mmCIF file of C-alpha atoms in Angstrom:
data_model
loop_
_atom_site.group_PDB
_atom_site.id
_atom_site.type_symbol
_atom_site.label_atom_id
_atom_site.label_comp_id
_atom_site.label_asym_id
_atom_site.label_seq_id
_atom_site.Cartn_x
_atom_site.Cartn_y
_atom_site.Cartn_z
ATOM 1 C CA GLU A 1 -15.841 -9.248 -36.723
ATOM 2 C CA GLN A 2 -14.514 -12.827 -36.234
ATOM 3 C CA LYS A 3 -11.224 -11.918 -38.070
ATOM 4 C CA GLN A 4 -10.899 -8.769 -35.854
ATOM 5 C CA SER A 5 -11.275 -11.087 -32.866
ATOM 6 C CA LEU A 6 -8.787 -13.563 -34.079
ATOM 7 C CA LYS A 7 -6.294 -10.731 -34.767
ATOM 8 C CA GLU A 8 -6.805 -9.231 -31.277
ATOM 9 C CA LYS A 9 -6.266 -12.877 -29.758
ATOM 10 C CA ARG A 10 -3.029 -13.234 -31.729
ATOM 11 C CA LYS A 11 -1.701 -9.914 -30.663
ATOM 12 C CA ALA A 12 -2.669 -10.485 -27.095
ATOM 13 C CA ALA A 13 -0.896 -13.906 -27.224
ATOM 14 C CA GLN A 14 2.274 -12.278 -28.712
ATOM 15 C CA GLU A 15 2.323 -9.623 -26.035
ATOM 16 C CA VAL A 16 2.024 -12.162 -23.267
ATOM 17 C CA ARG A 17 4.960 -14.061 -24.780
ATOM 18 C CA ASP A 18 6.928 -10.833 -25.187
ATOM 19 C CA THR A 19 6.347 -9.852 -21.539
ATOM 20 C CA ALA A 20 7.115 -13.377 -20.238
ATOM 21 C CA ALA A 21 10.528 -13.291 -22.216
ATOM 22 C CA GLU A 22 11.401 -10.043 -21.272
ATOM 23 C CA LEU A 23 10.722 -10.801 -17.577
ATOM 24 C CA LEU A 24 12.804 -13.945 -17.608
ATOM 25 C CA ASN A 25 15.507 -12.095 -19.540
ATOM 26 C CA LEU A 26 15.495 -9.254 -16.869
ATOM 27 C CA TYR A 27 15.726 -11.722 -13.927
ATOM 28 C CA ALA A 28 18.535 -13.636 -15.758
ATOM 29 C CA ILE A 29 20.303 -10.211 -15.920
ATOM 30 C CA ARG A 30 19.761 -9.330 -12.441
ATOM 31 C CA ARG A 31 21.135 -12.886 -11.246
ATOM 32 C CA THR A 32 24.394 -12.314 -13.072
ATOM 33 C CA ARG A 33 24.842 -8.708 -12.334
ATOM 34 C CA GLU A 34 26.570 -7.537 -9.205
ATOM 35 C CA GLY A 35 23.956 -5.574 -7.064
ATOM 36 C CA ILE A 36 24.597 -2.861 -4.537
ATOM 37 C CA ARG A 37 26.368 -4.006 -1.474
ATOM 38 C CA PHE A 38 24.825 -1.810 1.235
ATOM 39 C CA LYS A 39 26.808 -1.144 4.463
ATOM 40 C CA ILE A 40 25.386 -1.287 7.875
ATOM 41 C CA ASP A 41 26.881 0.551 10.998
ATOM 42 C CA PRO A 42 25.628 -2.055 13.783
ATOM 43 C CA ALA A 43 25.315 0.720 16.508
ATOM 44 C CA ASP A 44 23.118 2.939 14.219
ATOM 45 C CA TYR A 45 21.028 0.152 13.178
ATOM 46 C CA GLN A 46 20.445 -0.897 16.644
ATOM 47 C CA ALA A 47 19.340 2.597 17.513
ATOM 48 C CA PHE A 48 17.007 2.840 14.500
ATOM 49 C CA ARG A 49 15.507 -0.577 15.603
ATOM 50 C CA GLU A 50 14.868 0.616 19.090
ATOM 51 C CA GLY A 51 12.587 3.475 17.436
ATOM 52 C CA PHE A 52 10.149 0.681 16.907
ATOM 53 C CA ALA A 53 7.475 0.795 19.743
ATOM 54 C CA PHE A 54 6.409 -2.967 19.485
ATOM 55 C CA ASP A 55 7.912 -6.283 19.798
ATOM 56 C CA GLU A 56 8.750 -7.993 16.506
ATOM 57 C CA THR A 57 6.873 -11.069 15.765
ATOM 58 C CA PRO A 58 8.841 -14.094 14.708
ATOM 59 C CA ASP A 59 7.681 -13.800 11.094
ATOM 60 C CA GLN A 60 8.457 -10.091 11.054
ATOM 61 C CA SER A 61 12.086 -10.832 12.335
ATOM 62 C CA THR A 62 12.642 -13.559 9.736
ATOM 63 C CA ALA A 63 11.270 -11.120 6.935
ATOM 64 C CA ILE A 64 13.584 -8.211 8.273
ATOM 65 C CA ASN A 65 16.614 -10.465 8.534
ATOM 66 C CA ALA A 66 16.091 -11.767 5.018
ATOM 67 C CA VAL A 67 15.916 -8.224 3.705
ATOM 68 C CA VAL A 68 19.005 -7.150 5.554
ATOM 69 C CA ASP A 69 20.868 -10.195 4.023
ATOM 70 C CA ASP A 70 19.624 -9.437 0.587
ATOM 71 C CA MET A 71 20.816 -5.851 0.811
ATOM 72 C CA THR A 72 24.284 -6.544 2.279
ATOM 73 C CA SER A 73 25.094 -9.630 0.076
ATOM 74 C CA GLY A 74 25.666 -7.634 -3.005
ATOM 75 C CA LYS A 75 23.053 -9.547 -4.891
ATOM 76 C CA SER A 76 20.091 -7.663 -6.527
ATOM 77 C CA MET A 77 17.139 -7.886 -4.180
ATOM 78 C CA ASP A 78 13.742 -8.572 -5.525
ATOM 79 C CA ARG A 79 11.742 -9.630 -2.433
ATOM 80 C CA LEU A 80 7.938 -9.903 -1.946
ATOM 81 C CA VAL A 81 6.694 -9.518 1.651
ATOM 82 C CA CYS A 82 3.162 -10.607 2.247
ATOM 83 C CA GLY A 83 0.986 -10.039 5.236
ATOM 84 C CA ASP A 84 -2.340 -8.743 6.343
ATOM 85 C CA VAL A 85 -2.778 -4.926 7.173
ATOM 86 C CA GLY A 86 -1.432 -4.342 10.670
ATOM 87 C CA PHE A 87 0.913 -7.277 10.633
ATOM 88 C CA GLY A 88 4.029 -5.047 10.339
ATOM 89 C CA LYS A 89 4.995 -4.904 6.717
ATOM 90 C CA THR A 90 5.766 -1.165 6.963
ATOM 91 C CA GLU A 91 8.587 -1.703 9.563
ATOM 92 C CA VAL A 92 10.254 -4.123 7.115
ATOM 93 C CA ALA A 93 10.150 -1.265 4.487
ATOM 94 C CA LEU A 94 11.404 1.242 7.131
ATOM 95 C CA ARG A 95 14.441 -0.871 8.010
ATOM 96 C CA ALA A 96 15.306 -1.380 4.204
ATOM 97 C CA ALA A 97 14.843 2.422 3.690
ATOM 98 C CA PHE A 98 17.212 3.102 6.705
ATOM 99 C CA ILE A 99 19.984 0.798 5.359
ATOM 100 C CA ALA A 100 19.696 2.320 1.887
ATOM 101 C CA ALA A 101 19.613 5.919 3.054
ATOM 102 C CA MET A 102 22.537 5.563 5.410
ATOM 103 C CA SER A 103 24.568 3.952 2.653
ATOM 104 C CA GLY A 104 24.148 7.178 0.658
ATOM 105 C CA ARG A 105 21.558 5.956 -1.561
ATOM 106 C CA GLN A 106 18.110 7.395 -2.386
ATOM 107 C CA VAL A 107 14.727 5.558 -1.710
ATOM 108 C CA ALA A 108 11.527 5.616 -3.656
ATOM 109 C CA VAL A 109 8.371 4.420 -2.052
ATOM 110 C CA LEU A 110 5.557 3.886 -4.434
ATOM 111 C CA CYS A 111 1.842 3.862 -3.128
ATOM 112 C CA PRO A 112 -1.318 3.310 -5.225
ATOM 113 C CA THR A 113 -3.256 6.093 -3.760
ATOM 114 C CA THR A 114 -2.571 9.543 -2.556
ATOM 115 C CA LEU A 115 -4.067 8.786 0.976
ATOM 116 C CA LEU A 116 -1.786 5.783 1.498
ATOM 117 C CA ALA A 117 1.245 7.967 0.342
ATOM 118 C CA GLU A 118 0.337 10.582 2.863
ATOM 119 C CA GLN A 119 0.098 8.137 5.644
ATOM 120 C CA HIS A 120 3.447 6.480 4.795
ATOM 121 C CA ALA A 121 5.113 9.974 4.555
ATOM 122 C CA ALA A 122 3.805 10.628 8.089
ATOM 123 C CA THR A 123 5.194 7.258 9.435
ATOM 124 C CA PHE A 124 8.577 7.794 7.621
ATOM 125 C CA ARG A 125 9.050 11.303 8.777
ATOM 126 C CA ASP A 126 8.245 10.182 12.407
ATOM 127 C CA ARG A 127 10.784 7.349 12.362
ATOM 128 C CA PHE A 128 13.513 9.352 10.605
ATOM 129 C CA ARG A 129 13.076 12.420 12.719
ATOM 130 C CA ALA A 130 16.227 11.971 14.728
ATOM 131 C CA TRP A 131 18.385 11.017 11.556
ATOM 132 C CA PRO A 132 20.232 13.090 9.051
ATOM 133 C CA VAL A 133 17.740 11.899 6.367
ATOM 134 C CA THR A 134 15.337 14.097 4.247
ATOM 135 C CA VAL A 135 11.967 12.530 3.590
ATOM 136 C CA ALA A 136 9.667 14.114 0.925
ATOM 137 C CA GLU A 137 6.263 13.309 -0.569
ATOM 138 C CA LEU A 138 5.171 13.711 -4.226
ATOM 139 C CA SER A 139 1.412 13.285 -4.859
ATOM 140 C CA ARG A 140 -1.481 15.241 -6.049
ATOM 141 C CA PHE A 141 -1.978 16.953 -2.611
ATOM 142 C CA ARG A 142 1.204 18.808 -2.910
ATOM 143 C CA THR A 143 1.348 22.107 -4.830
ATOM 144 C CA GLY A 144 3.213 22.595 -7.980
ATOM 145 C CA LYS A 145 5.840 24.618 -6.124
ATOM 146 C CA GLU A 146 6.206 21.961 -3.465
ATOM 147 C CA SER A 147 6.463 19.213 -6.235
ATOM 148 C CA ALA A 148 9.122 21.190 -8.210
ATOM 149 C CA LYS A 149 11.192 21.494 -4.925
ATOM 150 C CA VAL A 150 11.034 17.836 -4.382
ATOM 151 C CA LEU A 151 11.976 17.043 -8.040
ATOM 152 C CA ALA A 152 14.923 19.318 -7.792
ATOM 153 C CA GLY A 153 16.083 17.543 -4.431
ATOM 154 C CA LEU A 154 15.792 14.158 -6.077
ATOM 155 C CA ALA A 155 17.990 15.157 -8.973
ATOM 156 C CA ASP A 156 20.737 16.891 -6.881
ATOM 157 C CA GLY A 157 20.622 14.244 -4.055
ATOM 158 C CA THR A 158 19.439 16.267 -1.167
ATOM 159 C CA VAL A 159 16.113 14.314 -0.893
ATOM 160 C CA ASP A 160 17.052 10.852 0.486
ATOM 161 C CA ILE A 161 13.600 9.249 0.617
ATOM 162 C CA VAL A 162 10.601 10.228 -1.476
ATOM 163 C CA ILE A 163 7.180 8.777 -0.976
ATOM 164 C CA GLY A 164 4.582 9.105 -3.791
ATOM 165 C CA THR A 165 1.973 7.768 -6.052
ATOM 166 C CA HIS A 166 2.491 6.795 -9.781
ATOM 167 C CA LYS A 167 3.790 10.443 -10.104
ATOM 168 C CA LEU A 168 7.163 8.942 -9.305
ATOM 169 C CA LEU A 169 7.297 7.054 -12.477
ATOM 170 C CA THR A 170 6.990 9.961 -14.943
ATOM 171 C CA ASP A 171 9.740 11.182 -17.072
ATOM 172 C CA LYS A 172 10.182 14.345 -14.996
ATOM 173 C CA VAL A 173 11.497 12.335 -12.009
ATOM 174 C CA SER A 174 15.238 11.726 -12.214
ATOM 175 C CA PHE A 175 17.355 10.533 -9.242
ATOM 176 C CA LYS A 176 20.813 11.112 -8.464
ATOM 177 C CA HIS A 177 21.732 7.955 -6.553
ATOM 178 C CA LEU A 178 18.479 5.607 -6.512
ATOM 179 C CA GLY A 179 19.393 2.415 -4.613
ATOM 180 C CA LEU A 180 15.931 1.044 -3.406
ATOM 181 C CA VAL A 181 12.395 0.945 -4.659
ATOM 182 C CA ILE A 182 9.744 -0.085 -2.271
ATOM 183 C CA ILE A 183 6.314 -0.893 -3.967
ATOM 184 C CA ASP A 184 3.008 -0.962 -1.875
ATOM 185 C CA GLU A 185 0.446 -3.178 -3.444
ATOM 186 C CA GLU A 186 2.154 -3.607 -6.963
ATOM 187 C CA HIS A 187 -1.012 -5.220 -8.488
ATOM 188 C CA ARG A 188 -2.803 -1.913 -8.130
ATOM 189 C CA PHE A 189 -0.468 -0.136 -10.707
ATOM 190 C CA GLY A 190 -1.305 -0.125 -14.421
ATOM 191 C CA VAL A 191 0.560 -1.754 -17.486
ATOM 192 C CA ARG A 192 2.320 1.377 -18.348
ATOM 193 C CA GLN A 193 3.529 1.885 -14.796
ATOM 194 C CA LYS A 194 4.712 -1.631 -14.572
ATOM 195 C CA GLU A 195 6.922 -1.285 -17.659
ATOM 196 C CA THR A 196 8.732 1.572 -15.778
ATOM 197 C CA LEU A 197 8.948 -0.649 -12.731
ATOM 198 C CA ARG A 198 10.395 -3.419 -14.817
ATOM 199 C CA LYS A 199 12.949 -1.065 -16.114
ATOM 200 C CA LEU A 200 13.877 0.052 -12.588
ATOM 201 C CA ARG A 201 14.115 -3.474 -11.488
ATOM 202 C CA ALA A 202 17.245 -4.028 -13.673
ATOM 203 C CA GLU A 203 19.174 -1.522 -11.828
ATOM 204 C CA VAL A 204 18.258 -1.268 -8.179
ATOM 205 C CA ASP A 205 17.004 -3.257 -5.296
ATOM 206 C CA VAL A 206 13.330 -3.819 -5.028
ATOM 207 C CA LEU A 207 11.049 -4.462 -2.021
ATOM 208 C CA THR A 208 7.368 -5.259 -2.621
ATOM 209 C CA LEU A 209 4.690 -5.350 0.063
ATOM 210 C CA THR A 210 1.249 -6.733 -0.338
ATOM 211 C CA ALA A 211 -1.719 -7.810 1.669
ATOM 212 C CA THR A 212 -3.217 -9.609 -1.239
ATOM 213 C CA PRO A 213 -0.849 -11.986 -3.113
ATOM 214 C CA ILE A 214 -2.531 -12.240 -6.581
ATOM 215 C CA PRO A 215 -1.714 -15.475 -8.586
ATOM 216 C CA ARG A 216 0.983 -13.991 -10.762
ATOM 217 C CA THR A 217 3.094 -12.229 -8.279
ATOM 218 C CA LEU A 218 2.674 -15.365 -5.813
ATOM 219 C CA SER A 219 3.584 -17.765 -8.615
ATOM 220 C CA MET A 220 6.779 -15.730 -9.629
ATOM 221 C CA SER A 221 7.824 -16.030 -5.988
ATOM 222 C CA LEU A 222 7.001 -19.821 -5.882
ATOM 223 C CA GLU A 223 9.036 -20.402 -9.059
ATOM 224 C CA GLY A 224 12.073 -18.685 -7.422
ATOM 225 C CA ILE A 225 12.092 -15.642 -9.916
ATOM 226 C CA ARG A 226 11.429 -13.508 -6.864
ATOM 227 C CA ASP A 227 12.154 -14.055 -3.118
ATOM 228 C CA PHE A 228 9.164 -14.359 -0.741
ATOM 229 C CA SER A 229 8.624 -13.722 2.894
ATOM 230 C CA VAL A 230 5.285 -14.156 4.735
ATOM 231 C CA ILE A 231 4.286 -12.403 7.887
ATOM 232 C CA ALA A 232 1.401 -14.684 9.127
ATOM 233 C CA THR A 233 1.675 -14.194 12.846
ATOM 234 C CA ALA A 234 -0.505 -11.372 14.181
ATOM 235 C CA PRO A 235 1.200 -8.918 16.617
ATOM 236 C CA GLU A 236 0.586 -9.641 20.230
ATOM 237 C CA ARG A 237 -2.885 -8.681 21.550
ATOM 238 C CA ARG A 238 -4.175 -8.478 18.028
ATOM 239 C CA LEU A 239 -7.187 -10.525 17.644
ATOM 240 C CA ALA A 240 -8.330 -12.499 14.602
ATOM 241 C CA VAL A 241 -10.836 -10.860 12.362
ATOM 242 C CA LYS A 242 -14.263 -12.386 12.731
ATOM 243 C CA THR A 243 -16.299 -12.664 9.410
ATOM 244 C CA PHE A 244 -20.042 -13.060 9.369
ATOM 245 C CA VAL A 245 -22.008 -13.591 6.093
ATOM 246 C CA HIS A 246 -25.614 -12.591 6.518
ATOM 247 C CA ALA A 247 -28.671 -11.439 4.542
ATOM 248 C CA GLU A 248 -29.099 -7.651 4.943
ATOM 249 C CA GLU A 249 -31.351 -6.745 7.800
ATOM 250 C CA PRO A 250 -31.737 -3.219 9.238
ATOM 251 C CA GLY A 251 -31.803 -4.500 12.815
ATOM 252 C CA LEU A 252 -28.424 -6.395 12.227
ATOM 253 C CA ILE A 253 -26.769 -3.379 10.777
ATOM 254 C CA ARG A 254 -27.874 -1.275 13.823
ATOM 255 C CA GLU A 255 -26.750 -3.896 16.233
ATOM 256 C CA ALA A 256 -23.368 -3.998 14.676
ATOM 257 C CA VAL A 257 -22.878 -0.372 14.413
ATOM 258 C CA ILE A 258 -24.019 0.401 17.992
ATOM 259 C CA ARG A 259 -21.923 -2.372 19.472
ATOM 260 C CA GLU A 260 -18.748 -0.686 17.882
ATOM 261 C CA LEU A 261 -19.815 2.980 18.943
ATOM 262 C CA LYS A 262 -20.387 1.819 22.556
ATOM 263 C CA ARG A 263 -16.832 0.782 22.834
ATOM 264 C CA GLY A 264 -15.584 4.034 21.425
ATOM 265 C CA GLY A 265 -14.717 2.560 17.932
ATOM 266 C CA GLN A 266 -15.463 3.606 14.399
ATOM 267 C CA VAL A 267 -17.187 1.716 11.506
ATOM 268 C CA TYR A 268 -16.857 1.530 7.776
ATOM 269 C CA PHE A 269 -20.034 0.934 5.855
ATOM 270 C CA LEU A 270 -19.090 -0.071 2.275
ATOM 271 C CA HIS A 271 -21.686 0.856 -0.422
ATOM 272 C CA ASN A 272 -19.905 0.569 -3.690
ATOM 273 C CA GLU A 273 -22.395 2.673 -5.848
ATOM 274 C CA VAL A 274 -21.781 6.305 -5.963
ATOM 275 C CA GLU A 275 -25.133 6.952 -7.553
ATOM 276 C CA THR A 276 -27.148 5.517 -4.481
ATOM 277 C CA ILE A 277 -24.760 6.424 -1.724
ATOM 278 C CA GLU A 278 -26.802 9.610 -0.517
ATOM 279 C CA ASN A 279 -29.891 7.404 -0.220
ATOM 280 C CA ARG A 280 -27.894 4.996 1.752
ATOM 281 C CA ARG A 281 -26.709 7.892 3.966
ATOM 282 C CA GLU A 282 -30.377 8.935 4.732
ATOM 283 C CA GLN A 283 -31.273 5.341 5.718
ATOM 284 C CA LEU A 284 -28.466 4.985 7.843
ATOM 285 C CA ALA A 285 -29.065 8.315 9.699
ATOM 286 C CA ALA A 286 -32.783 7.363 10.292
ATOM 287 C CA LEU A 287 -31.676 3.788 11.473
ATOM 288 C CA ILE A 288 -28.741 4.925 13.750
ATOM 289 C CA PRO A 289 -29.395 8.483 14.724
ATOM 290 C CA GLU A 290 -26.543 8.261 17.301
ATOM 291 C CA ALA A 291 -23.826 7.867 14.510
ATOM 292 C CA ARG A 292 -21.890 10.860 13.006
ATOM 293 C CA ILE A 293 -21.796 9.810 9.356
ATOM 294 C CA ALA A 294 -19.411 10.953 6.705
ATOM 295 C CA VAL A 295 -19.438 9.902 3.071
ATOM 296 C CA ALA A 296 -16.234 9.213 0.983
ATOM 297 C CA HIS A 297 -16.052 8.114 -2.629
ATOM 298 C CA GLY A 298 -13.653 8.448 -5.748
ATOM 299 C CA GLN A 299 -15.712 11.018 -7.475
ATOM 300 C CA MET A 300 -15.095 13.666 -4.739
ATOM 301 C CA SER A 301 -12.389 16.265 -5.310
ATOM 302 C CA GLU A 302 -8.896 15.096 -3.751
ATOM 303 C CA ARG A 303 -9.082 17.938 -1.195
ATOM 304 C CA GLU A 304 -12.486 17.026 -0.034
ATOM 305 C CA LEU A 305 -11.424 13.285 0.227
ATOM 306 C CA GLU A 306 -8.383 14.224 2.047
ATOM 307 C CA HIS A 307 -10.424 16.328 4.589
ATOM 308 C CA ILE A 308 -12.981 13.835 5.188
ATOM 309 C CA MET A 309 -10.393 11.006 5.666
ATOM 310 C CA ARG A 310 -8.419 13.282 8.010
ATOM 311 C CA GLU A 311 -11.485 13.883 10.055
ATOM 312 C CA PHE A 312 -12.450 10.373 10.239
ATOM 313 C CA TYR A 313 -8.974 9.550 11.406
ATOM 314 C CA GLN A 314 -9.259 12.154 14.093
ATOM 315 C CA GLN A 315 -12.658 10.585 15.155
ATOM 316 C CA ARG A 316 -14.734 13.613 14.288
ATOM 317 C CA TYR A 317 -16.986 10.924 12.480
ATOM 318 C CA ASN A 318 -17.554 7.443 13.624
ATOM 319 C CA LEU A 319 -19.373 6.045 10.628
ATOM 320 C CA LEU A 320 -17.652 6.327 7.200
ATOM 321 C CA LEU A 321 -20.029 5.341 4.285
ATOM 322 C CA CYS A 322 -17.659 4.766 1.456
ATOM 323 C CA THR A 323 -16.783 2.919 -1.725
ATOM 324 C CA THR A 324 -13.920 0.584 -2.192
ATOM 325 C CA ILE A 325 -11.786 3.735 -2.090
ATOM 326 C CA ILE A 326 -10.674 2.436 1.354
ATOM 327 C CA GLU A 327 -9.193 -0.832 0.282
ATOM 328 C CA THR A 328 -5.683 0.405 0.015
ATOM 329 C CA GLY A 329 -5.113 -0.106 3.626
ATOM 330 C CA ILE A 330 -4.870 3.312 5.246
ATOM 331 C CA ASP A 331 -4.656 2.404 8.967
ATOM 332 C CA VAL A 332 -7.332 3.795 11.248
ATOM 333 C CA PRO A 333 -6.607 2.121 14.564
ATOM 334 C CA THR A 334 -10.099 2.674 16.113
ATOM 335 C CA ALA A 335 -12.108 1.359 13.043
ATOM 336 C CA ASN A 336 -12.652 -2.191 14.076
ATOM 337 C CA THR A 337 -15.910 -3.046 12.162
ATOM 338 C CA ILE A 338 -16.645 -3.128 8.450
ATOM 339 C CA ILE A 339 -20.036 -3.796 6.908
ATOM 340 C CA MET A 340 -19.932 -4.642 3.376
ATOM 341 C CA GLN A 341 -23.233 -4.262 1.445
ATOM 342 C CA ARG A 342 -23.677 -6.485 -1.589
ATOM 343 C CA ALA A 343 -20.360 -8.436 -1.031
ATOM 344 C CA ASP A 344 -21.278 -10.704 -3.735
ATOM 345 C CA LYS A 345 -20.481 -8.033 -6.104
ATOM 346 C CA LEU A 346 -16.891 -7.719 -5.108
ATOM 347 C CA GLY A 347 -14.021 -10.054 -6.264
ATOM 348 C CA LEU A 348 -12.157 -12.450 -3.851
ATOM 349 C CA ALA A 349 -8.884 -10.409 -3.757
ATOM 350 C CA GLN A 350 -10.943 -7.177 -3.033
ATOM 351 C CA LEU A 351 -12.983 -8.787 -0.303
ATOM 352 C CA HIS A 352 -9.657 -10.076 1.341
ATOM 353 C CA GLN A 353 -8.046 -6.778 1.029
ATOM 354 C CA LEU A 354 -11.035 -4.872 2.572
ATOM 355 C CA ARG A 355 -11.245 -7.358 5.426
#
């Protein structure tokens, strides 16, 4: 047993060394290789910029300008943009996608979950509606026929921007003129998927968005292997998140939920055990009969989950009893309270992301 353990340790250490050497080699190649020099039409870019319904925060402007400089300079971009949910990372991605698509290059947007892919697809379609740019989605929610059509469009160049889950990293997907890959929450992808991403990195510009900078990604940025932008200023009129740590009390739960419901808002109640989630639903229904409760967890079928999340988004329910399936940051503007049951069982990055 001890021999086996030593053998495994040696193998793991070897793999770590191989990965580190491969990464350094990859970044060295990127530094020496001429990247894609994207062209920007100032009038078009200004028109697209005006489609943004909010004022840019100073940090957001800095991040956008850094991305524009990277893409027009001819060097291969590998930039990490870090900022909380709702701080405007998506707009940075939209501007980058616009520059690439208007330069005749294809864009791939990678999301860790189907729900997030769907939300990004809706945002991208909305912003590109007035432009000669085709936006498609590739995820489990699309039928075989729809997926085949998207794959054909990527291969012949008729699809300009594709938004999808890890399905984008399979052998079936081939691009005609891929120029930019945007990765949302890279740390949520598995080892095999990272391998594919690493190969892509050698050839195209990469923009990574994250709300949770895990140590490895962050250290690569600080060591200068990757460029780094932080969006730390909250948008105007956005209040700081207040966090309360308290022993569980039914009275406190009722008070927090009722306060949110009275102002027309919605609540997430995080209960991260699928086996006991129905019991919790009964307790909450008895405690807060005023609430319209829905349940969401990862063991549901995709269709059912999609249906519930849509209905929650449309405010047919005002309390979503759920597992950590919500942590990938789908944006529900009226959900302003989250109650995390047994927070001590969650990791720090997870808690930060959920918050």
